[in-house]
PDB file of C-alpha atoms in Angstrom:
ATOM      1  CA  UNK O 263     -39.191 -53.631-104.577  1.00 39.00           C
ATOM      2  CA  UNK O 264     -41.661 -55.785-105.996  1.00 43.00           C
ATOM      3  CA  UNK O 265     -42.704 -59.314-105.260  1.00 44.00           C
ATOM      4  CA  UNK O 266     -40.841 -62.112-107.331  1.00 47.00           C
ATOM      5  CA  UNK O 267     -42.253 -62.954-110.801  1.00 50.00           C
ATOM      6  CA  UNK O 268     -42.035 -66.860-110.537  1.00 47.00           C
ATOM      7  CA  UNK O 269     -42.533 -66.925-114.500  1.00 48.00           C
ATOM      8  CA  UNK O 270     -39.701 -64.653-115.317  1.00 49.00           C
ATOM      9  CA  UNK O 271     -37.969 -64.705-111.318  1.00 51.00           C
ATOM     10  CA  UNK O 272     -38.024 -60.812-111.261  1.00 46.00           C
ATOM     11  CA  UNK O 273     -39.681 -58.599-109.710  1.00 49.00           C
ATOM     12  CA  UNK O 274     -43.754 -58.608-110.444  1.00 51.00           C
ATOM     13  CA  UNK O 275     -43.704 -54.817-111.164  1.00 50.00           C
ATOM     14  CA  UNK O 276     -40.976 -55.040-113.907  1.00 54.00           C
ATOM     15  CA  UNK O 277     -43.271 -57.961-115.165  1.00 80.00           C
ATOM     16  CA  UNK O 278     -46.218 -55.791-115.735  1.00 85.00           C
ATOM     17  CA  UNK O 279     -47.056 -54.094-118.804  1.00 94.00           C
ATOM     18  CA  UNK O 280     -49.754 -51.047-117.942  1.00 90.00           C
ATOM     19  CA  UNK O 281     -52.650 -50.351-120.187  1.00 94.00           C
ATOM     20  CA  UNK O 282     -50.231 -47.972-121.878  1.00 95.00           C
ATOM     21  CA  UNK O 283     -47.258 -50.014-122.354  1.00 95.00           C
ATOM     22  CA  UNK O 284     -49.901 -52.629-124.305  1.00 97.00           C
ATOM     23  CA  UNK O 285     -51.330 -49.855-126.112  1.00 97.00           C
ATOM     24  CA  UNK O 286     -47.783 -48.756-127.402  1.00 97.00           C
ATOM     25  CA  UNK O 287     -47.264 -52.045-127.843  1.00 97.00           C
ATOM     26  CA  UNK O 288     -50.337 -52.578-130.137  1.00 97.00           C
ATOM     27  CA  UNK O 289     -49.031 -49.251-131.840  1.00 98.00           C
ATOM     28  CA  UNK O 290     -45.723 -50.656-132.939  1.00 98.00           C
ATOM     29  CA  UNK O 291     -44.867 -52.890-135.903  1.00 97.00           C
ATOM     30  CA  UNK O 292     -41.614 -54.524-136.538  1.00 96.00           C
ATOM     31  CA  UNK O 293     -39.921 -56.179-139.417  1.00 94.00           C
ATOM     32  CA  UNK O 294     -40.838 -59.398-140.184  1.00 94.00           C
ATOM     33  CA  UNK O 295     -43.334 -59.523-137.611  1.00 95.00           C
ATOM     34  CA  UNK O 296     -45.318 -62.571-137.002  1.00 96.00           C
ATOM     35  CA  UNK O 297     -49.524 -61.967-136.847  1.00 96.00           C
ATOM     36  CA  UNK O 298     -49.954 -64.996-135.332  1.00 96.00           C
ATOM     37  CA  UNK O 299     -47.689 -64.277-132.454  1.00 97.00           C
ATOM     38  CA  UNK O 300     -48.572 -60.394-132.554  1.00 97.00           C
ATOM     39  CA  UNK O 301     -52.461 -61.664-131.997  1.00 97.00           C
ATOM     40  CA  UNK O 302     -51.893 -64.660-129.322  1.00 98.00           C
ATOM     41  CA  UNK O 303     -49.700 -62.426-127.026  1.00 98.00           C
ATOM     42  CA  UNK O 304     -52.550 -59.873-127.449  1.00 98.00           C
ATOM     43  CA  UNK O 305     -55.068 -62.265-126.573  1.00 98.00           C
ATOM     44  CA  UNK O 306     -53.618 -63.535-123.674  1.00 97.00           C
ATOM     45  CA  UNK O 307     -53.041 -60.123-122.310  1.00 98.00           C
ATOM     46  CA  UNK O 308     -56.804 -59.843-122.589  1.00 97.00           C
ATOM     47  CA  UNK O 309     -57.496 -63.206-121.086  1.00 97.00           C
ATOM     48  CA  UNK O 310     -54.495 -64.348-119.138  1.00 95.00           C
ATOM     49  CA  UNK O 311     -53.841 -67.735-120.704  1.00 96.00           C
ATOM     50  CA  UNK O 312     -50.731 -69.112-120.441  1.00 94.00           C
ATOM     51  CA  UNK O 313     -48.263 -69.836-123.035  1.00 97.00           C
ATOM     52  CA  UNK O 314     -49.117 -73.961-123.198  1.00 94.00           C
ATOM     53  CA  UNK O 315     -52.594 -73.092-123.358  1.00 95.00           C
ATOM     54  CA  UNK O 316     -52.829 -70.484-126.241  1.00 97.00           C
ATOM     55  CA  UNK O 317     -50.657 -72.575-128.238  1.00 96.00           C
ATOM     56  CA  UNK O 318     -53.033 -75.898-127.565  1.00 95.00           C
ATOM     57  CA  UNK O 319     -56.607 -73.532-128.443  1.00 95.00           C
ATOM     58  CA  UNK O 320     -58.474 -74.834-130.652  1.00 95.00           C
ATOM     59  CA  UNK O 321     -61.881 -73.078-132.139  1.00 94.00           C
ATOM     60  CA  UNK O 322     -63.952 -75.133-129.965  1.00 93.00           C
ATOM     61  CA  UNK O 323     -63.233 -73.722-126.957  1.00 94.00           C
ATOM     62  CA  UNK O 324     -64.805 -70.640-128.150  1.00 95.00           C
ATOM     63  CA  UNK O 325     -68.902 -70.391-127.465  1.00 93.00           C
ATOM     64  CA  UNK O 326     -69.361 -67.405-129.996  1.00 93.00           C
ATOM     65  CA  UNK O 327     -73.088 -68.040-128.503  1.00 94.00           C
ATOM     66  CA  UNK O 328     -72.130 -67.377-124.991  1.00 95.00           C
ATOM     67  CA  UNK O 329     -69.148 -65.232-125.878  1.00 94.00           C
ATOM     68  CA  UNK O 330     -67.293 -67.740-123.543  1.00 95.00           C
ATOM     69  CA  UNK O 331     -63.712 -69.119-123.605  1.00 95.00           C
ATOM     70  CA  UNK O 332     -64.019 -72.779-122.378  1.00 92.00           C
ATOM     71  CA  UNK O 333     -60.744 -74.475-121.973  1.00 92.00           C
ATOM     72  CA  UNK O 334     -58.959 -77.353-119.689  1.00 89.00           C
ATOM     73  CA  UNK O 335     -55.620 -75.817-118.585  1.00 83.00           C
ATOM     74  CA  UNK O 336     -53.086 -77.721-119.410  1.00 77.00           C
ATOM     75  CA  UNK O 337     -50.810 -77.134-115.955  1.00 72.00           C
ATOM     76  CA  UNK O 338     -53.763 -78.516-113.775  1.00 66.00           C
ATOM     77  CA  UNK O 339     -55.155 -81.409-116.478  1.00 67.00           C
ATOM     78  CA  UNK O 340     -56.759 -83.896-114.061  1.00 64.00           C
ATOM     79  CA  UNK O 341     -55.298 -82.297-110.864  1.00 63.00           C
ATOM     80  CA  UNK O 342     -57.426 -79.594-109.953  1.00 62.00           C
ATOM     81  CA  UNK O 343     -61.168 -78.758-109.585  1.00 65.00           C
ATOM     82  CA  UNK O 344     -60.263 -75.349-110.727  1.00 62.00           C
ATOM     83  CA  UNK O 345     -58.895 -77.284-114.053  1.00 77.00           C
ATOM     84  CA  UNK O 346     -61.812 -76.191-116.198  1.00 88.00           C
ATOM     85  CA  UNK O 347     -61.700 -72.256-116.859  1.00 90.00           C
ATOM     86  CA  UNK O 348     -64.650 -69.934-118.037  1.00 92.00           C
ATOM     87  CA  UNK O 349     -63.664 -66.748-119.366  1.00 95.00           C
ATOM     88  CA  UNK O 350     -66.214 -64.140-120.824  1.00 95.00           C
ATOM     89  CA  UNK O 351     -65.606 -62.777-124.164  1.00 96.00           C
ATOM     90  CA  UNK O 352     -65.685 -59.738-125.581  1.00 95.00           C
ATOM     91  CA  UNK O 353     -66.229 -59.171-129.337  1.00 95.00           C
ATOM     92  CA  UNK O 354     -62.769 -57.303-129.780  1.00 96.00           C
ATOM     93  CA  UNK O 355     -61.495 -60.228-127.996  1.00 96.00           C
ATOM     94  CA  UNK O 356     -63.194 -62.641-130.574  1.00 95.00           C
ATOM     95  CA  UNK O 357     -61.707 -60.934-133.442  1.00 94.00           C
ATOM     96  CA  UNK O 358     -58.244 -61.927-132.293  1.00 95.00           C
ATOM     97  CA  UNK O 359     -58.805 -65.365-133.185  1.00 92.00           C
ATOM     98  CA  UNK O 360     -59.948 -64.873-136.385  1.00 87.00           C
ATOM     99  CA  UNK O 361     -61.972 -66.819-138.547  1.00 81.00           C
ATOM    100  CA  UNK O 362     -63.221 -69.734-136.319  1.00 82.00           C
ATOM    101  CA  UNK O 363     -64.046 -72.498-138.702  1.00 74.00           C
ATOM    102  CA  UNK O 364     -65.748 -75.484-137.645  1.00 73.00           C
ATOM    103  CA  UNK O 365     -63.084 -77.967-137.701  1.00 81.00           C
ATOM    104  CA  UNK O 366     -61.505 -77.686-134.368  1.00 84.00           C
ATOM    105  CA  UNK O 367     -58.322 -76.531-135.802  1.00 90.00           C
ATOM    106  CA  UNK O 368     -55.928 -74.342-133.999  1.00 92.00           C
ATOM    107  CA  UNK O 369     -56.712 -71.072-133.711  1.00 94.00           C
ATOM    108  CA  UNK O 370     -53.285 -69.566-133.274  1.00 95.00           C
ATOM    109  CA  UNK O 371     -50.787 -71.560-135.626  1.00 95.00           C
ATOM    110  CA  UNK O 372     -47.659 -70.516-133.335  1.00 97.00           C
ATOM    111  CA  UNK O 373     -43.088 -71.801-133.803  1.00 97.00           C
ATOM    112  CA  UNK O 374     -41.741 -72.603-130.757  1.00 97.00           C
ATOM    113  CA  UNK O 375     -41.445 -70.718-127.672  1.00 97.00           C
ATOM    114  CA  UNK O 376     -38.002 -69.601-128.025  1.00 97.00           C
ATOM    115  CA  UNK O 377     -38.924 -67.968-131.515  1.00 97.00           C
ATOM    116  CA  UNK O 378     -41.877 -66.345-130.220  1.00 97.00           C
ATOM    117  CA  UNK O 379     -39.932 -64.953-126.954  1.00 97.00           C
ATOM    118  CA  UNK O 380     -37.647 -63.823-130.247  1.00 97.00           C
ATOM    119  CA  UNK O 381     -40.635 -62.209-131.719  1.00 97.00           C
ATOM    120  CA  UNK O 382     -41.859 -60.679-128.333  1.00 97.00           C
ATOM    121  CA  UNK O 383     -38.177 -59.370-127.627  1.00 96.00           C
ATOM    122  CA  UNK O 384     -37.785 -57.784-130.772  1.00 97.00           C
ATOM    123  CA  UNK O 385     -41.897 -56.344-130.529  1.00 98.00           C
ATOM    124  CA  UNK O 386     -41.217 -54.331-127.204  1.00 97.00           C
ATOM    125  CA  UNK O 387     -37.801 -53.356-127.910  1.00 97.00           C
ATOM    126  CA  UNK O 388     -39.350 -51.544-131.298  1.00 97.00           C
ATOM    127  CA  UNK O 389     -42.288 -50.304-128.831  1.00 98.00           C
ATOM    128  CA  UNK O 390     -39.485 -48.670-126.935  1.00 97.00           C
ATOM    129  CA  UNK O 391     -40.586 -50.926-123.817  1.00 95.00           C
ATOM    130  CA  UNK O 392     -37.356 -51.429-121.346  1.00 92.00           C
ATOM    131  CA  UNK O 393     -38.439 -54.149-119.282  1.00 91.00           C
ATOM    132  CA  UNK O 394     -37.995 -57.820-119.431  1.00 91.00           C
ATOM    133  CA  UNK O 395     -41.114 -59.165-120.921  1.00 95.00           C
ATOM    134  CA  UNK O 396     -42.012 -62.632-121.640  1.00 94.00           C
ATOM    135  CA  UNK O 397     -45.101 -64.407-122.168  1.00 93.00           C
ATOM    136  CA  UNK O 398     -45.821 -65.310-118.769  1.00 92.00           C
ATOM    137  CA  UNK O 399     -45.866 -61.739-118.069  1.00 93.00           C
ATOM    138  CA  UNK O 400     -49.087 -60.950-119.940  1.00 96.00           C
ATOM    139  CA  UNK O 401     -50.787 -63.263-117.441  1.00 93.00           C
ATOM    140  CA  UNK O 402     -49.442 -61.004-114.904  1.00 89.00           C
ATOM    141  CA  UNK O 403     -50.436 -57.934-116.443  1.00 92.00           C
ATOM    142  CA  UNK O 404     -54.001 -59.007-117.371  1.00 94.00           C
ATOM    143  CA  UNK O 405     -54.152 -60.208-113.511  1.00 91.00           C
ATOM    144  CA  UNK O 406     -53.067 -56.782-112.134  1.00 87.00           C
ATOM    145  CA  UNK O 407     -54.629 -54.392-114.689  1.00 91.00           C
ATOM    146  CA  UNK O 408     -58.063 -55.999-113.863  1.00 91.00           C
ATOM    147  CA  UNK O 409     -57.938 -55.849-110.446  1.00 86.00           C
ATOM    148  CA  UNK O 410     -56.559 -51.785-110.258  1.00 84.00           C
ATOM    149  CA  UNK O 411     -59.831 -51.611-112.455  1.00 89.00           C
ATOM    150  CA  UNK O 412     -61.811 -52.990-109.668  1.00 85.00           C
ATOM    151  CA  UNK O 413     -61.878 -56.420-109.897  1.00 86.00           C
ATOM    152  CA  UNK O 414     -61.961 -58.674-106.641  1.00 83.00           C
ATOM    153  CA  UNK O 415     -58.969 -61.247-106.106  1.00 82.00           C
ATOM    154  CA  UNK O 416     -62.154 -63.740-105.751  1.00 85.00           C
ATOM    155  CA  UNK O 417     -63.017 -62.990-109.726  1.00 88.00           C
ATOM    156  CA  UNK O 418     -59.140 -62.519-110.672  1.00 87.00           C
ATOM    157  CA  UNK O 419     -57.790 -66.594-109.014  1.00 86.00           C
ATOM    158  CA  UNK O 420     -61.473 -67.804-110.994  1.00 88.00           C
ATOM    159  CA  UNK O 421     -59.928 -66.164-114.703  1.00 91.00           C
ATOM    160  CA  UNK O 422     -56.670 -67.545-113.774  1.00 88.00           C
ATOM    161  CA  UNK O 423     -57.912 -70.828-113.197  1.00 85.00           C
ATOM    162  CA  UNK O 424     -56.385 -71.182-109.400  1.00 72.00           C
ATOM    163  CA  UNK O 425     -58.199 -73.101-106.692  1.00 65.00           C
ATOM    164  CA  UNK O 426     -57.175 -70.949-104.354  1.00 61.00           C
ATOM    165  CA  UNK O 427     -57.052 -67.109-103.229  1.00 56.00           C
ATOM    166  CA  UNK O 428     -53.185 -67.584-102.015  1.00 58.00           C
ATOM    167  CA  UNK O 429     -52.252 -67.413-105.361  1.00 59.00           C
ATOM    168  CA  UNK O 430     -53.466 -64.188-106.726  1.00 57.00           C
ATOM    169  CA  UNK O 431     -52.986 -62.044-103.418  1.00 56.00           C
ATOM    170  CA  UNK O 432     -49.756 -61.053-104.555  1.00 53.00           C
ATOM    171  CA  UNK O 433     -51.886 -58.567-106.935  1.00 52.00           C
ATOM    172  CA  UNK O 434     -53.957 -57.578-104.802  1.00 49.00           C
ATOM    173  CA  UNK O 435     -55.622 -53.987-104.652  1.00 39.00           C
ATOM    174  CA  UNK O 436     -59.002 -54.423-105.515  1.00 35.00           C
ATOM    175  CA  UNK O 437     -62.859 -54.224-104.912  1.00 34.00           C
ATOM    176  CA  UNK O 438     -66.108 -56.505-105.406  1.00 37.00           C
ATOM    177  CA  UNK O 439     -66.878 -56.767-108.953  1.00 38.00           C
ATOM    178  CA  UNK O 440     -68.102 -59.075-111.355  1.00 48.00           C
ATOM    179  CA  UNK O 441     -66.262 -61.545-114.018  1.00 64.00           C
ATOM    180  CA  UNK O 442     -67.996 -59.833-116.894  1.00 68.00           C
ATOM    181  CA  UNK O 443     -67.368 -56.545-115.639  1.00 69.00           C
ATOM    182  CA  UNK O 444     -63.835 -57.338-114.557  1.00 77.00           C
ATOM    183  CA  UNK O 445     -63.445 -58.456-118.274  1.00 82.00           C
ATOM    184  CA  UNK O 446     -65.183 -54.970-119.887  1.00 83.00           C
ATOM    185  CA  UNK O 447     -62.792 -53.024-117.373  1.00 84.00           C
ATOM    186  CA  UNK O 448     -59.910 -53.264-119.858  1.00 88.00           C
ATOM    187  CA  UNK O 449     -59.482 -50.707-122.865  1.00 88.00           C
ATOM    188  CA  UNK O 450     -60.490 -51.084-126.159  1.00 89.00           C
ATOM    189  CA  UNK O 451     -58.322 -53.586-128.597  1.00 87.00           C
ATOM    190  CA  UNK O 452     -56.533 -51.457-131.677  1.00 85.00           C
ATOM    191  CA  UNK O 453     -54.012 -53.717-132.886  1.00 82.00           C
TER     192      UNK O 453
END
């Protein structure tokens, strides 16, 4: 048994996707597949962003200088000191998102939820991947992965954006680390 996935209200471990299951993942192609979707979902697994959020980036939250993700979440806008999130970058990470013009545009030009839930559905079914994945579970894997790579829950609730340690401890497992290192933990993108 496995704690409940408030995202997808299973259970957390059927929410997870391993480092395998996103490497078959990245592996598989599908008809009609969308790149846009394909990269966000891949991006998020790498940074845990949630759906609202990686639909709202824009190219300015990116610091290529800093290799930083800056971004206000949209869940806690103005309710949460925590509301502000700093993620470290890595250049495979960077690539995702393309060519990051100066404009501020977008830098995932995504349809609707529903279609890319669609998309996802019909991505890990061709992958061969059983469980019930939705976009709230990449959050959950990138949470868990990095901490069974040695991240602390301290470093995990800061990438997540919480204000508090209650909410990671369900994924808990893990040893002092840093951000950066928590970050470099996961394997190399091939998508």
């Amino acid at each position: 048994k496995g704690i409940k996935c408030t995202g997808c209200g299973d259970n957390l471990v059927k929410c997870i996707l391993s480092p395998e299951e996103i490497q078959l993942l990245f592996d598989t192609h599908y008809h009609n597949e969308n790149q846009d979707i394909r990269h966000a979902f891949a991006f998020c697994l790498y940074t845990g962003l949630r759906f609202c959020d990686i639909k709202t980036l824009k190219t300015a939250n990116i610091d290529l200088a800093h290799k930083l993700l800056i971004f206000e979440q949209s869940k806690t806008k103005g309710r949460s000191r925590n509301s502000i999130v700093y993620i470290p970058l890595r250049d495979d990470i960077i690539r995702l998102a393309g060519n990051l013009s100066h404009d501020n545009s977008a830098i995932f030009h995504l349809p609707s939820h529903t279609t890319c839930l669609k998309h996802l559905k019909r991505w890990t079914k061709a992958a061969g991947i059983r469980k019930h994945i939705t976009w709230h579970c990449a959050r959950h894997s990138f949470a868990t992965n990095i901490l069974q790579n040695g991240a602390t829950v301290k470093v995990v609730a800061d990438l997540l954006g919480h204000s508090g340690l209650r909410y990671v401890e369900k994924y808990t497992r893990a040893i002092d680390w840093q951000k950066i290192e928590a970050i470099n933990s996961l394997p190399p993108l091939s998508i």
